[in-house]
Coordinates of N, CA and C in Angstrom, one line a residue:
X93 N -8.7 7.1 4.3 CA -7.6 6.5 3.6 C -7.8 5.0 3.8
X94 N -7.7 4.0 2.5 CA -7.7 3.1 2.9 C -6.5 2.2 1.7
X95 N -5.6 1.5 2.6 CA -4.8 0.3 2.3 C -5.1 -0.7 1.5
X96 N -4.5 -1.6 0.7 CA -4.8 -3.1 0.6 C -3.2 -3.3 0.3
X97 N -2.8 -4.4 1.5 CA -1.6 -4.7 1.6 C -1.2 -6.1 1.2
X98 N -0.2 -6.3 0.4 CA -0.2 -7.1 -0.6 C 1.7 -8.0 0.3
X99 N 1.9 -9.0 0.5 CA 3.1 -9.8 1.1 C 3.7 -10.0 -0.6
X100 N 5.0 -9.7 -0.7 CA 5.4 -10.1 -2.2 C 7.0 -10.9 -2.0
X101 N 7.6 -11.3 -3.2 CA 8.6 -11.4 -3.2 C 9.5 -10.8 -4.0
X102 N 9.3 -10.2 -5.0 CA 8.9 -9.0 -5.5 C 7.6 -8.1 -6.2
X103 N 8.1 -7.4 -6.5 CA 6.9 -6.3 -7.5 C 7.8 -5.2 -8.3
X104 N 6.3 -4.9 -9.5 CA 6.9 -3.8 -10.2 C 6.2 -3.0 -10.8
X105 N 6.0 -2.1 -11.2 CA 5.1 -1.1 -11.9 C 5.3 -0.8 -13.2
X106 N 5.1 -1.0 -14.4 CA 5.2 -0.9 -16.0 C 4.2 -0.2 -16.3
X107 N 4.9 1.0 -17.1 CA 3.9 1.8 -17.4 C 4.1 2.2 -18.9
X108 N 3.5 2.1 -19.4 CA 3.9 1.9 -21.5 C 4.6 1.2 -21.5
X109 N 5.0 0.2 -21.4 CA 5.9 -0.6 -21.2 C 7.4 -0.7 -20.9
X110 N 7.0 0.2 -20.1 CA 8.8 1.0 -19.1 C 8.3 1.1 -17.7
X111 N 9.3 0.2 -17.0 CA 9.4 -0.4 -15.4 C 9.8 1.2 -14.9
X112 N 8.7 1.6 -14.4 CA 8.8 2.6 -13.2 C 9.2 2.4 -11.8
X113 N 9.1 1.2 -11.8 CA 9.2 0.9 -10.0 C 9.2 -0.5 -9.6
X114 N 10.2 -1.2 -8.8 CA 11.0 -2.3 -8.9 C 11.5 -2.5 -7.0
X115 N 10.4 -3.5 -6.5 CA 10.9 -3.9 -5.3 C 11.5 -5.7 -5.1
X116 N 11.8 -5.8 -4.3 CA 12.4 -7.3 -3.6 C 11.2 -7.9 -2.8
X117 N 11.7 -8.5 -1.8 CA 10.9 -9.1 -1.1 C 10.3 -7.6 0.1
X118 N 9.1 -8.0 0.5 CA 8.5 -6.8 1.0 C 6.9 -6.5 0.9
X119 N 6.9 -5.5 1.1 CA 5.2 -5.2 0.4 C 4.9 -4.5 -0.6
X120 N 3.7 -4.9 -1.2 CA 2.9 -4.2 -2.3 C 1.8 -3.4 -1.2
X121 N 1.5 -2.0 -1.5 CA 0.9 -1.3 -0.8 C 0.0 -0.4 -2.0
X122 N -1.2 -0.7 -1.9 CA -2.4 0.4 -2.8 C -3.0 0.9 -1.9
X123 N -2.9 2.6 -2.2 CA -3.9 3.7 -1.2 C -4.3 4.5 -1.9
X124 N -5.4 4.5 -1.4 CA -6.9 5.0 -1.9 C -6.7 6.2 -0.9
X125 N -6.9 7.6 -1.6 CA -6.8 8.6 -0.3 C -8.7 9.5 -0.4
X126 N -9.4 9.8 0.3 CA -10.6 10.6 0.5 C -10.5 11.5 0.8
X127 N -11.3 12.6 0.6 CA -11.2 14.1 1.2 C -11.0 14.1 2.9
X128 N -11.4 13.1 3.8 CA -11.7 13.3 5.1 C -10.0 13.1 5.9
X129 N -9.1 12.7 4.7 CA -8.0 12.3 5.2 C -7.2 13.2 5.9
X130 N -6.5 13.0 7.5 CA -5.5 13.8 7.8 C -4.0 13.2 8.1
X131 N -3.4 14.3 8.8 CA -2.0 13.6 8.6 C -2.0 12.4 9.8
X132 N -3.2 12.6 10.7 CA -3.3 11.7 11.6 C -3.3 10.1 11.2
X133 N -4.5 10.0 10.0 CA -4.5 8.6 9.4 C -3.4 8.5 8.7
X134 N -2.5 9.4 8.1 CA -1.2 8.7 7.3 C -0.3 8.3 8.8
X135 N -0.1 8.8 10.0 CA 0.5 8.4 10.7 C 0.4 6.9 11.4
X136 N -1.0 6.6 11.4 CA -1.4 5.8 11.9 C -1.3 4.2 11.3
X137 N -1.6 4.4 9.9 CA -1.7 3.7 8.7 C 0.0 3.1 8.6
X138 N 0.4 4.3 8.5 CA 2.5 4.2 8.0 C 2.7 2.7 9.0
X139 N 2.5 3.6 10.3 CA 3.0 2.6 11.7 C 2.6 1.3 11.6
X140 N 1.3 0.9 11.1 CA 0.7 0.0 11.1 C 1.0 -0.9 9.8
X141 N 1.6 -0.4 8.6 CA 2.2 -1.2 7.8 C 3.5 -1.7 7.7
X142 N 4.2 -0.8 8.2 CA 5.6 -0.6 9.1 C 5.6 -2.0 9.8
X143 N 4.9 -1.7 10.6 CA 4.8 -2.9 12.1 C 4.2 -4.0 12.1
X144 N 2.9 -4.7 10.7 CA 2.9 -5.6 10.9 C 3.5 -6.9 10.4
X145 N 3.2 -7.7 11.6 CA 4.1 -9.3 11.7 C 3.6 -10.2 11.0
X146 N 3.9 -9.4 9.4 CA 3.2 -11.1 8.6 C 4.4 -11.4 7.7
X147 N 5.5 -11.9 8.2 CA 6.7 -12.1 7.6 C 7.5 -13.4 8.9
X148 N 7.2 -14.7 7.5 CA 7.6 -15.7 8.5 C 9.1 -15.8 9.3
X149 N 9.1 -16.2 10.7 CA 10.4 -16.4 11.7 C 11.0 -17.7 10.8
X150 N 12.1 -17.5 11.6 CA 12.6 -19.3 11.6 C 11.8 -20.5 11.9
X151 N 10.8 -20.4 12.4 CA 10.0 -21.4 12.8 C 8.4 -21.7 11.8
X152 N 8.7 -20.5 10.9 CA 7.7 -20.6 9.3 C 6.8 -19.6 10.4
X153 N 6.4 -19.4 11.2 CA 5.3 -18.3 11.9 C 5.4 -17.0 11.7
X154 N 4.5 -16.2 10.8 CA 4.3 -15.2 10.5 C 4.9 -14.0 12.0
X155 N 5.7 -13.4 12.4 CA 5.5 -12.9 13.7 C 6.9 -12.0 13.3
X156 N 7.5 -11.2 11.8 CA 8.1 -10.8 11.6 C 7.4 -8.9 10.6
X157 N 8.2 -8.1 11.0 CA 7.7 -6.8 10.5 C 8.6 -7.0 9.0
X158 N 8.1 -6.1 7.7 CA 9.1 -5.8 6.9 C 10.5 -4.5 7.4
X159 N 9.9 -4.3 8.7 CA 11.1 -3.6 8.7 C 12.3 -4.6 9.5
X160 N 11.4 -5.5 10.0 CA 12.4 -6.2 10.8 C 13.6 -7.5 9.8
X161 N 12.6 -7.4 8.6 CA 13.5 -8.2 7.5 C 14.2 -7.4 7.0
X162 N 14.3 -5.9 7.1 CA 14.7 -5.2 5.7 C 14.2 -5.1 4.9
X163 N 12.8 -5.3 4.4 CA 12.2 -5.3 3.2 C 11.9 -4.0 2.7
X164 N 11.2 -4.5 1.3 CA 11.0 -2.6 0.7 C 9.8 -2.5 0.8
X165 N 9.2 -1.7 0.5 CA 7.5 -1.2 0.1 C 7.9 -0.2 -1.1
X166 N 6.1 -0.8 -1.8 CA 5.9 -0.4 -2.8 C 5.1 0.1 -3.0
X167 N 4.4 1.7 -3.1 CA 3.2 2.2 -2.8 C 2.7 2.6 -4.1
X168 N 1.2 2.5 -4.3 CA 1.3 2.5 -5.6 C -0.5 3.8 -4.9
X169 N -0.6 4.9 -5.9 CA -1.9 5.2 -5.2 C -2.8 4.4 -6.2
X170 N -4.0 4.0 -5.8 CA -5.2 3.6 -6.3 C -6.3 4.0 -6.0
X171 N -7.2 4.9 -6.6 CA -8.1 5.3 -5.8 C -9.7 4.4 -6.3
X172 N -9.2 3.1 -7.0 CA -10.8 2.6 -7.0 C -10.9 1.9 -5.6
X173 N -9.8 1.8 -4.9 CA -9.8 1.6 -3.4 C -11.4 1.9 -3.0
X174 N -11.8 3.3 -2.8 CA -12.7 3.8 -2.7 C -14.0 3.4 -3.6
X175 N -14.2 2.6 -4.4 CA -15.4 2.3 -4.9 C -16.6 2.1 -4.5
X176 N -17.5 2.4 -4.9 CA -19.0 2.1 -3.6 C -19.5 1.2 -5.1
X177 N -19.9 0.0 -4.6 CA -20.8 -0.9 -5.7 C -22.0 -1.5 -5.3
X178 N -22.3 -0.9 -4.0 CA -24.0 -1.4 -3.4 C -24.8 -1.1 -4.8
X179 N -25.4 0.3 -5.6 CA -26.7 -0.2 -6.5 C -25.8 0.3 -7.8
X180 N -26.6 -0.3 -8.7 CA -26.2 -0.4 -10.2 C -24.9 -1.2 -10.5
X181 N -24.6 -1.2 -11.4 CA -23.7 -1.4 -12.1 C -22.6 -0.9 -12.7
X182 N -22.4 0.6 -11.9 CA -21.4 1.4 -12.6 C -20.8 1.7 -11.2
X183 N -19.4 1.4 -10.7 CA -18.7 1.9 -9.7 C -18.6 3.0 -9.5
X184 N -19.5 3.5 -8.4 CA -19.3 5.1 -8.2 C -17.6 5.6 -7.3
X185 N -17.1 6.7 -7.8 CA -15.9 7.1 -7.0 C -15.7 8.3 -6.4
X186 N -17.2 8.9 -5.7 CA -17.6 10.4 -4.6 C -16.7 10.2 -3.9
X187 N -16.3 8.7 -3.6 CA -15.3 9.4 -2.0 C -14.1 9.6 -2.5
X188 N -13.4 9.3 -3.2 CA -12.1 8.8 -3.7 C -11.6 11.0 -4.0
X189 N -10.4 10.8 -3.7 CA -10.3 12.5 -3.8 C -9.8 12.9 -5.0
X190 N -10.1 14.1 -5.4 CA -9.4 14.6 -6.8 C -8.1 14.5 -6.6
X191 N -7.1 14.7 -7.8 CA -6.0 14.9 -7.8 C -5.2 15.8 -6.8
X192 N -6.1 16.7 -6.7 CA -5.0 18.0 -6.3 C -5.4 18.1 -4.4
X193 N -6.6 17.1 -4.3 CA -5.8 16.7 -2.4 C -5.2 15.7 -2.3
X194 N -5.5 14.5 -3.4 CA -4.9 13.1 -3.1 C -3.3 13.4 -3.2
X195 N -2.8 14.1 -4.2 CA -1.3 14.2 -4.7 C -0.6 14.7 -3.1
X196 N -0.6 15.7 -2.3 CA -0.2 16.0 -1.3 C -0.2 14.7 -0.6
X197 N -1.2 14.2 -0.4 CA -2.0 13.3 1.0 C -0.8 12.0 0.4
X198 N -0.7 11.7 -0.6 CA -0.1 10.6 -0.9 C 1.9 10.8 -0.5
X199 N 2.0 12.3 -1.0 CA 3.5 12.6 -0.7 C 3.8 12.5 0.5
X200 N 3.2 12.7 1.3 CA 3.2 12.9 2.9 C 2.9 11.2 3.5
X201 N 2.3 10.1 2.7 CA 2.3 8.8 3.5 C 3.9 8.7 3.0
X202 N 4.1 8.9 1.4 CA 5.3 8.3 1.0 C 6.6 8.5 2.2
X203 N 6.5 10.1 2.7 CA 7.3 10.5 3.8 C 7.4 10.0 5.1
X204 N 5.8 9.6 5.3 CA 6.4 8.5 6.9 C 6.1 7.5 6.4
X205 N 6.1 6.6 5.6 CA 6.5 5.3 5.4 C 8.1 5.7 5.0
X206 N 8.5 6.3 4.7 CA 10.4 6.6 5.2 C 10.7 6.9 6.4
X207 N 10.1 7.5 6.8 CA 10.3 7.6 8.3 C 10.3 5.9 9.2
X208 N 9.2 5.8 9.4 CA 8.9 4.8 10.3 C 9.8 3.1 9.4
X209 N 9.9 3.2 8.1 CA 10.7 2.3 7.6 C 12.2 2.6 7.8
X210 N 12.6 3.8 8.1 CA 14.2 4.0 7.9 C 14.9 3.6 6.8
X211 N 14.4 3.8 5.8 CA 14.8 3.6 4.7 C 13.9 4.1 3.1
X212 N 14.3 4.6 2.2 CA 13.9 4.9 0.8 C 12.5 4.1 0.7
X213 N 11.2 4.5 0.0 CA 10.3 3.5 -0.2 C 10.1 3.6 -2.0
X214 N 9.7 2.7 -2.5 CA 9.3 2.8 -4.3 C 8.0 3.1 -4.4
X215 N 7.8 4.1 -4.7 CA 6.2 4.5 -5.3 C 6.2 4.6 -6.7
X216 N 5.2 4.9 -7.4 CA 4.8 4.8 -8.8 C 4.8 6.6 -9.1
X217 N 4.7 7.3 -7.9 CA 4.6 9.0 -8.3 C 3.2 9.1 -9.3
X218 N 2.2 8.4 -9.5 CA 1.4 9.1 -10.5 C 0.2 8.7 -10.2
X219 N -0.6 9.3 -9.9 CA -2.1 9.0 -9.7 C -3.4 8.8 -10.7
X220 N -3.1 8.6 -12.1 CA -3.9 8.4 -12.6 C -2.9 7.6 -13.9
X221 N -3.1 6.7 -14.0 CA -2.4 5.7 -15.0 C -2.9 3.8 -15.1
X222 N -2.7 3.7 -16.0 CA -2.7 2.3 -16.1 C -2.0 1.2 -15.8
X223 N -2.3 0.4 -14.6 CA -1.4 -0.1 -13.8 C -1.2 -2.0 -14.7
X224 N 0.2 -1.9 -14.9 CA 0.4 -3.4 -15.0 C 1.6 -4.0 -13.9
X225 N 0.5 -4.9 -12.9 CA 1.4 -4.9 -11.8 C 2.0 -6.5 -12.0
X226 N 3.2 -6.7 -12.1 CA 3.7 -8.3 -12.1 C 4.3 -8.4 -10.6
X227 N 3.5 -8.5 -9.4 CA 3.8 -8.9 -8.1 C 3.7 -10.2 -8.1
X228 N 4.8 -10.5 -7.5 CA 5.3 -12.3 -7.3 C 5.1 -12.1 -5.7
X229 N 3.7 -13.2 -5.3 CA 3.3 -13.1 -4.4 C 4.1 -14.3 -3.8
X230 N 4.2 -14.1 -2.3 CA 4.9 -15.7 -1.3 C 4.2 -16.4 -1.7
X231 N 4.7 -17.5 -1.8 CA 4.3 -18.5 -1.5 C 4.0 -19.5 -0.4
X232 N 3.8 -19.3 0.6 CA 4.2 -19.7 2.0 C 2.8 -19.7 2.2
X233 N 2.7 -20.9 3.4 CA 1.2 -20.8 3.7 C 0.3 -20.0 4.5
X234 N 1.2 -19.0 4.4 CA 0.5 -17.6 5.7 C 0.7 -16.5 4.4
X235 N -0.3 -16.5 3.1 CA -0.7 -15.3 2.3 C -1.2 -14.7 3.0
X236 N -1.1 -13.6 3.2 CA -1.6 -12.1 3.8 C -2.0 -10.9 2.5
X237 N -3.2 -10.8 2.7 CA -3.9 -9.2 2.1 C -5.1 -8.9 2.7
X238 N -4.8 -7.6 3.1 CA -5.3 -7.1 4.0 C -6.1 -5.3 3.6
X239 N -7.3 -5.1 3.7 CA -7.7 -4.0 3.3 C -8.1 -3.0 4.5
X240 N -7.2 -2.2 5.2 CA -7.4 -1.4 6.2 C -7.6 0.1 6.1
X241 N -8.9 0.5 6.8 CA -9.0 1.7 6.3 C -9.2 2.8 7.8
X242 N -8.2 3.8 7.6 CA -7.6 4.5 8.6 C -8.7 5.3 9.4
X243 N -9.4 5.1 8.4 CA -11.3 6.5 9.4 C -11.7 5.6 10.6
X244 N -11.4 4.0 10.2 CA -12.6 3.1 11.0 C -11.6 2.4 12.1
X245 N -10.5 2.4 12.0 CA -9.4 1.5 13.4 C -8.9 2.2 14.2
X246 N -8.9 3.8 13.7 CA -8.4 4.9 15.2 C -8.7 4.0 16.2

């Protein structure tokens, strides 16, 4: 499983040009899910988006969780996450999982990112669509994106 975590001030998901999904300040979250995935890496992963401190204090220092602001998350799945582009020219997607393990694997992060957020998360529900994302990224001098993948930081 692998992440790329996105610091917003908001975000949204348009899909034909009808807003599926609509957050505030918080995170943009793209996951890429692989066959090797267990509920171990969604547990691990959740916690670890959950809990990180890249949300500035009173003193402008990043050292704040989105849960500790309230913020939302916005999970969107993406599975060119997984792209391998070492030879040729054509992005291969072997690791990236078919629909019918990713769709479980993805309902089950959505579940404990509610859990460990205590609160509702916005996902996009669809795994194969055309994404037009208008994320209004901070502006603050501590941008954060981050691509973490759950096989390799156990």
């Amino acid at each position: 499983m692998r992440v790329l975590i996105q610091r917003v001030r908001q975000a949204s998901v348009v899909i034909d040009d009808q807003l599926k999904s609509k957050i505030g300040i918080g995170l943009l979250v793209f996951v890429g899910i692989e066959n090797g995935d267990t509920n171990e890496d969604i547990k691990w992963l959740s916690n670890k988006i959950v809990n990180l401190r890249i949300f500035d204090d009173n003193d402008r220092i990043p050292n704040l969780s989105v849960k500790e602001i309230k913020g939302d998350i916005l999970l969107v799945s993406q599975f060119t996450l997984h792209a391998l582009t070492k030879k040729g020219n054509r992005p291969s997607y072997i690791k990236a999982s078919k629909p019918e393990i990713a769709e479980p694997l993805y309902q089950q992060m959505i579940q404990q990112l509610e859990i460990d957020l205590e609160k509702n998360i916005m996902n996009n529900n669809q795994n194969n669509m055309n994404l037009d994302n208008n994320n209004n990224n901070n502006n603050n001098k501590h941008e954060f994106s981050n691509v973490m993948d759950g096989n390799t930081m156990n």
